[in-house]
C-alpha atoms as an extended CHARMM CRD file, in Angstrom:
* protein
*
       167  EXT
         1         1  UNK       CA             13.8440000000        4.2450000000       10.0890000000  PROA      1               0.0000000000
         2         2  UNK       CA             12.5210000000        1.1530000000        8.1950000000  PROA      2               0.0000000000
         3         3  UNK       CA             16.1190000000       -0.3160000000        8.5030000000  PROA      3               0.0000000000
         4         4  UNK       CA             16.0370000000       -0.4370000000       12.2150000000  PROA      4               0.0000000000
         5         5  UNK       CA             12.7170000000       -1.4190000000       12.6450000000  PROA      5               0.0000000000
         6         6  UNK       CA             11.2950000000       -3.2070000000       10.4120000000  PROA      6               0.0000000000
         7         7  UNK       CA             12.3450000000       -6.6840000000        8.5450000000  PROA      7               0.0000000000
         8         8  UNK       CA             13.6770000000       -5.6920000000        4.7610000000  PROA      8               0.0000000000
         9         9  UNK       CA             11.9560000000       -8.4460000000        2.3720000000  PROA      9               0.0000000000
        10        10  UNK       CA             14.7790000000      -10.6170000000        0.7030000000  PROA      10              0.0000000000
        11        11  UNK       CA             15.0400000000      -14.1630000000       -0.8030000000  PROA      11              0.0000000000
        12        12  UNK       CA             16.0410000000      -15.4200000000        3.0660000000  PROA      12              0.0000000000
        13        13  UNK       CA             13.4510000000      -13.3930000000        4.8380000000  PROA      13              0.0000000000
        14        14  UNK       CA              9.7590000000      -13.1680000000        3.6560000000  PROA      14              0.0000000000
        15        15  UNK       CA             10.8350000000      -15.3440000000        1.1900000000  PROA      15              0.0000000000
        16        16  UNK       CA              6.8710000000      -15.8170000000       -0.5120000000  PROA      16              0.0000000000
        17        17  UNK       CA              6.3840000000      -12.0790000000        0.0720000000  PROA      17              0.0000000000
        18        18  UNK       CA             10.1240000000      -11.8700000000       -2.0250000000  PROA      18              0.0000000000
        19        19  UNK       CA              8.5610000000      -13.9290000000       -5.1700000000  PROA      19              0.0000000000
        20        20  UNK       CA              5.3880000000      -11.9430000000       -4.8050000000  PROA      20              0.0000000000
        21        21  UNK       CA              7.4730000000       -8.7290000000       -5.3660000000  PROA      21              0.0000000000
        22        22  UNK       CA              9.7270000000      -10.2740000000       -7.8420000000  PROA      22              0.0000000000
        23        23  UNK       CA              6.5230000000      -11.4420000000      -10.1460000000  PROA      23              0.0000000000
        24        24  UNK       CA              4.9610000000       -7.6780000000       -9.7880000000  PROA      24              0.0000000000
        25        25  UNK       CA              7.9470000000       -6.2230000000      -10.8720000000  PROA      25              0.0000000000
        26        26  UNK       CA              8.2930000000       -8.6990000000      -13.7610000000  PROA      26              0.0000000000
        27        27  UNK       CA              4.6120000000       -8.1940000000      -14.6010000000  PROA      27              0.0000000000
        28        28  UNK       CA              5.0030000000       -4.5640000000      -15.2260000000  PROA      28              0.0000000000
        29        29  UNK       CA              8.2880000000       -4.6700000000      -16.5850000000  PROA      29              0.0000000000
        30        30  UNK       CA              9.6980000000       -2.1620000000      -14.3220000000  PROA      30              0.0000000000
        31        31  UNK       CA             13.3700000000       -1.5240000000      -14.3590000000  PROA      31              0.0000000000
        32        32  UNK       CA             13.3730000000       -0.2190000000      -10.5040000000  PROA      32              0.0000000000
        33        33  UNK       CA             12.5300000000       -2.9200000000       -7.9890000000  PROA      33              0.0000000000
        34        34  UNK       CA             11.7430000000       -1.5720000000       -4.4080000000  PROA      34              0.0000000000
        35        35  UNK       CA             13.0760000000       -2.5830000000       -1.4180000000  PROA      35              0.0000000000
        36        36  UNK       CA             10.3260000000       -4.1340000000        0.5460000000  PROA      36              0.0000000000
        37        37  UNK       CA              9.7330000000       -3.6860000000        4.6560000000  PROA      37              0.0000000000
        38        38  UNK       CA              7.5900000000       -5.9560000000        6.6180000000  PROA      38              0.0000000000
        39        39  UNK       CA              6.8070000000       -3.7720000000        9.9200000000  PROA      39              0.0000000000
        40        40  UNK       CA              4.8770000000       -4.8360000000       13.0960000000  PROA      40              0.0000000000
        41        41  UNK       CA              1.3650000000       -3.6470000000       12.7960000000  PROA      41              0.0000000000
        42        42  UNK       CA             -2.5580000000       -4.5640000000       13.6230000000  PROA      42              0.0000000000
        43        43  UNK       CA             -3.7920000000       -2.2760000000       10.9560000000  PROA      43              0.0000000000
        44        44  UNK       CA             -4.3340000000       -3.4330000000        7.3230000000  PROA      44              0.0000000000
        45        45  UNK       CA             -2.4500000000       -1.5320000000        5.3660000000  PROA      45              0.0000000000
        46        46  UNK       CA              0.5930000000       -0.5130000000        3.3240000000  PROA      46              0.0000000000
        47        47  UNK       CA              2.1370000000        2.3160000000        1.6910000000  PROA      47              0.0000000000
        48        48  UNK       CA              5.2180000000        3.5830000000       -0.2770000000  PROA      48              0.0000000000
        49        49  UNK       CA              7.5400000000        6.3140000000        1.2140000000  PROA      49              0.0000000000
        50        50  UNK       CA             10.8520000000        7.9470000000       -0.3830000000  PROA      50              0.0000000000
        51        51  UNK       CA             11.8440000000       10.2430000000       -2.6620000000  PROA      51              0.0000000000
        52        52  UNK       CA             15.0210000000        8.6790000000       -4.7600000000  PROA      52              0.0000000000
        53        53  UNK       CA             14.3300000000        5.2190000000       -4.4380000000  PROA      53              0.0000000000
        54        54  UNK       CA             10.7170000000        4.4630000000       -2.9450000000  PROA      54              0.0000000000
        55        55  UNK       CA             10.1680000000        1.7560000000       -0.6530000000  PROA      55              0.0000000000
        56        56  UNK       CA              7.0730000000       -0.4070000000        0.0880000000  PROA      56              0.0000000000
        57        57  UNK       CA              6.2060000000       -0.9340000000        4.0740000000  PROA      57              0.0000000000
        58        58  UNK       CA              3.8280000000       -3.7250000000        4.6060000000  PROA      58              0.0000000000
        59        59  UNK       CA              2.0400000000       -4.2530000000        7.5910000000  PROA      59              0.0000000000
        60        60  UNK       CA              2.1940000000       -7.3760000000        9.1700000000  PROA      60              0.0000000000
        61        61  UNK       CA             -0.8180000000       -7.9190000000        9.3670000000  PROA      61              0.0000000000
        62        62  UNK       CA             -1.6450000000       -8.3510000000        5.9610000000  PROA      62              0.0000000000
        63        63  UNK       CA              0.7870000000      -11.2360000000        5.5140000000  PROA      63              0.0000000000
        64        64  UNK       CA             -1.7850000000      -13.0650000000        8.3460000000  PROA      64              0.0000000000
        65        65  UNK       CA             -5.0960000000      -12.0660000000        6.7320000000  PROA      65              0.0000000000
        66        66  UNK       CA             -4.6480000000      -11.8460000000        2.6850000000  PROA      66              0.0000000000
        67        67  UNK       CA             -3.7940000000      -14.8710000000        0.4810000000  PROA      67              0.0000000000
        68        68  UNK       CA             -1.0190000000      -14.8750000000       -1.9670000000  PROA      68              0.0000000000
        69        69  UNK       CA             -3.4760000000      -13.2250000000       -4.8430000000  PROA      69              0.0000000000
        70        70  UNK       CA             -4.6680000000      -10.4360000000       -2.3790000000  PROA      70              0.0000000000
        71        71  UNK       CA             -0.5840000000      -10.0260000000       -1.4160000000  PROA      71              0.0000000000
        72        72  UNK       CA             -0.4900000000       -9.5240000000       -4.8150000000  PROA      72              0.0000000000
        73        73  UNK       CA             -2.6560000000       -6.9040000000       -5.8780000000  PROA      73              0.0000000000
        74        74  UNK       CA             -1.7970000000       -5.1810000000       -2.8200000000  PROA      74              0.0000000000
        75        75  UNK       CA              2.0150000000       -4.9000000000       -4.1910000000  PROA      75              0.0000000000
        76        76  UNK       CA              0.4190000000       -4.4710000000       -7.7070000000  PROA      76              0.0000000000
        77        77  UNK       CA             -1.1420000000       -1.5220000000       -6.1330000000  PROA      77              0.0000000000
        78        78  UNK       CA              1.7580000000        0.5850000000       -4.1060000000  PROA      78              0.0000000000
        79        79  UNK       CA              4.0010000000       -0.2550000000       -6.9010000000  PROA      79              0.0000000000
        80        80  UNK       CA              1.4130000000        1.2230000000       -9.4190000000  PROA      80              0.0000000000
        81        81  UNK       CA              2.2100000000        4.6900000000       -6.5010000000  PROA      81              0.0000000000
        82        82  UNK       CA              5.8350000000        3.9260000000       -7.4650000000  PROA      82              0.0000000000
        83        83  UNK       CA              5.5150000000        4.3270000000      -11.2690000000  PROA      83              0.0000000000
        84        84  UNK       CA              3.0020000000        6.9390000000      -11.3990000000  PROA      84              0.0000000000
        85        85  UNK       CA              5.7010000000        9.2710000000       -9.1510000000  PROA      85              0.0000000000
        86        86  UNK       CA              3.6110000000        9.3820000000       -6.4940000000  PROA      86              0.0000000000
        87        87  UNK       CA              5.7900000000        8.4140000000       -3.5570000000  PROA      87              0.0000000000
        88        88  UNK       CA              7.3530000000       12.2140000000       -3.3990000000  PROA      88              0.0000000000
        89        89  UNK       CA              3.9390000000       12.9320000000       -2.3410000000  PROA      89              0.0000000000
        90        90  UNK       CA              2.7050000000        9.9940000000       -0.5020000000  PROA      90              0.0000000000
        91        91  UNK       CA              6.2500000000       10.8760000000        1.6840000000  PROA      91              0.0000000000
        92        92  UNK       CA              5.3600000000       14.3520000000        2.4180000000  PROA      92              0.0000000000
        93        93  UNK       CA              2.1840000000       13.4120000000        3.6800000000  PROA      93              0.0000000000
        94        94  UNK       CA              2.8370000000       10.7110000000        5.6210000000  PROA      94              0.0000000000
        95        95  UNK       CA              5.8010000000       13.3430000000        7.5640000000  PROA      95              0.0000000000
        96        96  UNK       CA              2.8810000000       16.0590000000        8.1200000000  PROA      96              0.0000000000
        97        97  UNK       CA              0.8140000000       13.8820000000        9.4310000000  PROA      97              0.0000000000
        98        98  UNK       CA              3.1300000000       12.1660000000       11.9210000000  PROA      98              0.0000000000
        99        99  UNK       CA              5.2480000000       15.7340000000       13.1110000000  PROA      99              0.0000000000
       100       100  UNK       CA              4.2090000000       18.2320000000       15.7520000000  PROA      100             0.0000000000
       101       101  UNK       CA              2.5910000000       21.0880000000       14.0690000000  PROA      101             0.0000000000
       102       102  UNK       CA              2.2050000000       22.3530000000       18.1280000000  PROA      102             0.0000000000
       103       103  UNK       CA              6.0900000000       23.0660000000       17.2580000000  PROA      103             0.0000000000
       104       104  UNK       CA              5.7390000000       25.9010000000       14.9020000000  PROA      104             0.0000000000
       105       105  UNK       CA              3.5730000000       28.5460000000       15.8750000000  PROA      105             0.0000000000
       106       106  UNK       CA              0.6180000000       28.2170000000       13.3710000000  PROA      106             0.0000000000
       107       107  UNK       CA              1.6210000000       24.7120000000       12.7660000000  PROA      107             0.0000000000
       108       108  UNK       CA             -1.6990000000       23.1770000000       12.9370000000  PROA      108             0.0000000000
       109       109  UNK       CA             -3.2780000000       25.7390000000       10.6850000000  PROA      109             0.0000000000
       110       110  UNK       CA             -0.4320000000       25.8820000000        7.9210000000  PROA      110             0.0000000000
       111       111  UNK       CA             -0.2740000000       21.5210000000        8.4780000000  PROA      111             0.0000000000
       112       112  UNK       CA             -4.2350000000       21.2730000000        8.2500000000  PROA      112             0.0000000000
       113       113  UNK       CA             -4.1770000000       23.9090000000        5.0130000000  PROA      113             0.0000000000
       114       114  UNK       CA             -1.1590000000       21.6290000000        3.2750000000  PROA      114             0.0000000000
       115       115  UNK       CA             -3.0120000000       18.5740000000        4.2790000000  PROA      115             0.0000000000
       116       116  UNK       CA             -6.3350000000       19.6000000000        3.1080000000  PROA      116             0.0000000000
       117       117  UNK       CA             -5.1040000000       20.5670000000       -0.2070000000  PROA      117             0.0000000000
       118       118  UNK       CA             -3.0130000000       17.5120000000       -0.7330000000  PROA      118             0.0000000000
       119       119  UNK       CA             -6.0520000000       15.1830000000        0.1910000000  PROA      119             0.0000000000
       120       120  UNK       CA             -7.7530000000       15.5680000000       -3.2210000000  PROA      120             0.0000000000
       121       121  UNK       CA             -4.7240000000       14.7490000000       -5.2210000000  PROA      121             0.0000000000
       122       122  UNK       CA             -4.6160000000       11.7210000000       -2.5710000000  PROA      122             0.0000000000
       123       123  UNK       CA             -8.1430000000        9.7950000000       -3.2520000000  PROA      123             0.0000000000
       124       124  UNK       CA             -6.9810000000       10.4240000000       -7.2460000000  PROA      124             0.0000000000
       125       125  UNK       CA             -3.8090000000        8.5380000000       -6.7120000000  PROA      125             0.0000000000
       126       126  UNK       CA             -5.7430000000        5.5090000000       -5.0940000000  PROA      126             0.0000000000
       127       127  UNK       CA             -7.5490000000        5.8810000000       -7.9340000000  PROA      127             0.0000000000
       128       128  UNK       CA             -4.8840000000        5.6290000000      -10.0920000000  PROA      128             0.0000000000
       129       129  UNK       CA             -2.8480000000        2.5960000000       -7.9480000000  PROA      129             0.0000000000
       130       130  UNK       CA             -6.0200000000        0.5740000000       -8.3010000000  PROA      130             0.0000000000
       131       131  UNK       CA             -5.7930000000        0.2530000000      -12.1940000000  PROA      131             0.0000000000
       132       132  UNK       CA             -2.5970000000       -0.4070000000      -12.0280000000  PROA      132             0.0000000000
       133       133  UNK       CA             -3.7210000000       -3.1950000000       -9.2450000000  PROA      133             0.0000000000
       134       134  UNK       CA             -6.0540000000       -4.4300000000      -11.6350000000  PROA      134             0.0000000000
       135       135  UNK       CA             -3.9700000000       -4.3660000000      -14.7470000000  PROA      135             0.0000000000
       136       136  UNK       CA             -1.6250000000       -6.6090000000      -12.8950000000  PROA      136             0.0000000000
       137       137  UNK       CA             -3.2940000000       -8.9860000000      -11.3970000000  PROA      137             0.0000000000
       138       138  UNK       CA             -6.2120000000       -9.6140000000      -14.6820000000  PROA      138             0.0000000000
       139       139  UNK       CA             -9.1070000000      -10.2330000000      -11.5820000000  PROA      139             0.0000000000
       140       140  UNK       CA            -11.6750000000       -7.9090000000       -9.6520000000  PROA      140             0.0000000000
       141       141  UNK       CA            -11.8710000000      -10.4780000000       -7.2130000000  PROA      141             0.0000000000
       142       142  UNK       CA             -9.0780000000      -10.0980000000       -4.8760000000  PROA      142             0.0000000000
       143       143  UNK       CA             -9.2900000000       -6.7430000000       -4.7770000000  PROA      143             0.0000000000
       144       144  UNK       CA            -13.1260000000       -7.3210000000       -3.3930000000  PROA      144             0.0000000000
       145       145  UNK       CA            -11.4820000000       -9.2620000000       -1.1820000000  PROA      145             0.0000000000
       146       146  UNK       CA             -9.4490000000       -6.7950000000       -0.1550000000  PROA      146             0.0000000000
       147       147  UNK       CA            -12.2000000000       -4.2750000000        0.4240000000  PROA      147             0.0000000000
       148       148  UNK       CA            -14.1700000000       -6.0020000000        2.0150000000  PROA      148             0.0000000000
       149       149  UNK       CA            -11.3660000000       -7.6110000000        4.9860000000  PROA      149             0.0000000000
       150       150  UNK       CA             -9.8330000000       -3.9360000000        5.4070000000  PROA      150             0.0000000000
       151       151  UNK       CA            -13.9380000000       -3.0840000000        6.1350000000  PROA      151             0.0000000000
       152       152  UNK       CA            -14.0140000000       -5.7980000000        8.8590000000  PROA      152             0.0000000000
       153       153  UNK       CA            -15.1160000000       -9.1290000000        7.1560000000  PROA      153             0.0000000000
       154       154  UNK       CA            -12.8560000000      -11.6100000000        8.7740000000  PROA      154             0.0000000000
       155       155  UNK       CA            -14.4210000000      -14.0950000000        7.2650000000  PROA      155             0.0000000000
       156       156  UNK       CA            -15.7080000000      -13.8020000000        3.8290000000  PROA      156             0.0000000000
       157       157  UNK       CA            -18.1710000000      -16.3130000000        4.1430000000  PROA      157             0.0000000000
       158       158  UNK       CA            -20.1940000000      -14.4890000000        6.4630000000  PROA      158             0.0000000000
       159       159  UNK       CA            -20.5090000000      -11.2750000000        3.9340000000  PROA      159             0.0000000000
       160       160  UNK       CA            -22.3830000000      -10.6030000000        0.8530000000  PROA      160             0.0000000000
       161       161  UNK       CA            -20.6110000000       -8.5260000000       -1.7170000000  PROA      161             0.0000000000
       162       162  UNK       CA            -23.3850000000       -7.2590000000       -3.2450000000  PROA      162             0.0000000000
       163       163  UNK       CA            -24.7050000000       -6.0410000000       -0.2620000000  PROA      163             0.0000000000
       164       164  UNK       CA            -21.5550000000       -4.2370000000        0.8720000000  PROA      164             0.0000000000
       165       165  UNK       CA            -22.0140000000       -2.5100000000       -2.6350000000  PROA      165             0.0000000000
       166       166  UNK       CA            -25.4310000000       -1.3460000000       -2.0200000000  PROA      166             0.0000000000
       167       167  UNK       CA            -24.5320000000       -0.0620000000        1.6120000000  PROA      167             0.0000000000
């Protein structure tokens, strides 16, 4: 599916996005680089999917609204889901979330049960892809940065950190 729609992230295409993934990778030491996608989006975000060999599909929004630091942590981040094995589950969610439960009789009720137990392990594996975030990129700051455009601060100047923190 990412193959046919969406742009695969080499040294000829996305070719800043490429080093970005290379100097992850080479941060961590990994021996398993991920194929990246770049997919048509509005909404900030990204995510890993696959079983055998994850993948990373990045919105494209957030090559228009993060800097090369925030690009960073935010491939920091879904490859810290990559080597913490969470991309088995990250998969399975992502495929109940997006199939017709109104399919299989019961389907809601067995999808919603699945889903509700899964979302626990979830907010723990965020959890767990932000220190990995952090260990890579050595700075709080772009992933502050991060928070705070994915809440709906265009423009940082117009924000107060602190204050987001308190509210």
């Amino acid at each position: 599916m990412s193959l046919a729609s969406s742009v695969k992230v080499t040294k000829n295409q996305f070719p800043r996005l490429n080093n970005v993934v290379d100097n992850v990778v080479d941060t961590f030491d990994w021996p398993y680089r991920p194929d990246v996608f770049v997919t048509q989006s509005p909404f900030l975000n990204a995510g890993v999917l696959g079983v055998k060999e994850p993948f990373i599909l990045v919105n494209s929004s957030i090559l228009r609204n993060f800097d090369e630091e925030e690009t960073t942590a935010i491939i920091a981040h879904e490859m810290g889901h990559i080597m913490s094995g969470h991309a088995l589950y990250k998969t399975l969610i992502w495929l109940l979330t997006r199939i017709s439960a109104n399919m299989i009789p019961g389907g809601q009720l067995l999808v919603g049960a699945i889903l509700t137990a899964l979302a626990e392990w979830d907010r723990k594996s965020e959890l767990t892809a932000d220190r990995a975030e952090l260990l890579a990129v050595q700075d709080e700051t772009p992933s502050y940065n991060i928070l705070m455009k994915m809440a709906g601060a265009e423009d940082l100047s117009q924000v107060n950190l602190n204050e987001f923190f308190a509210q």
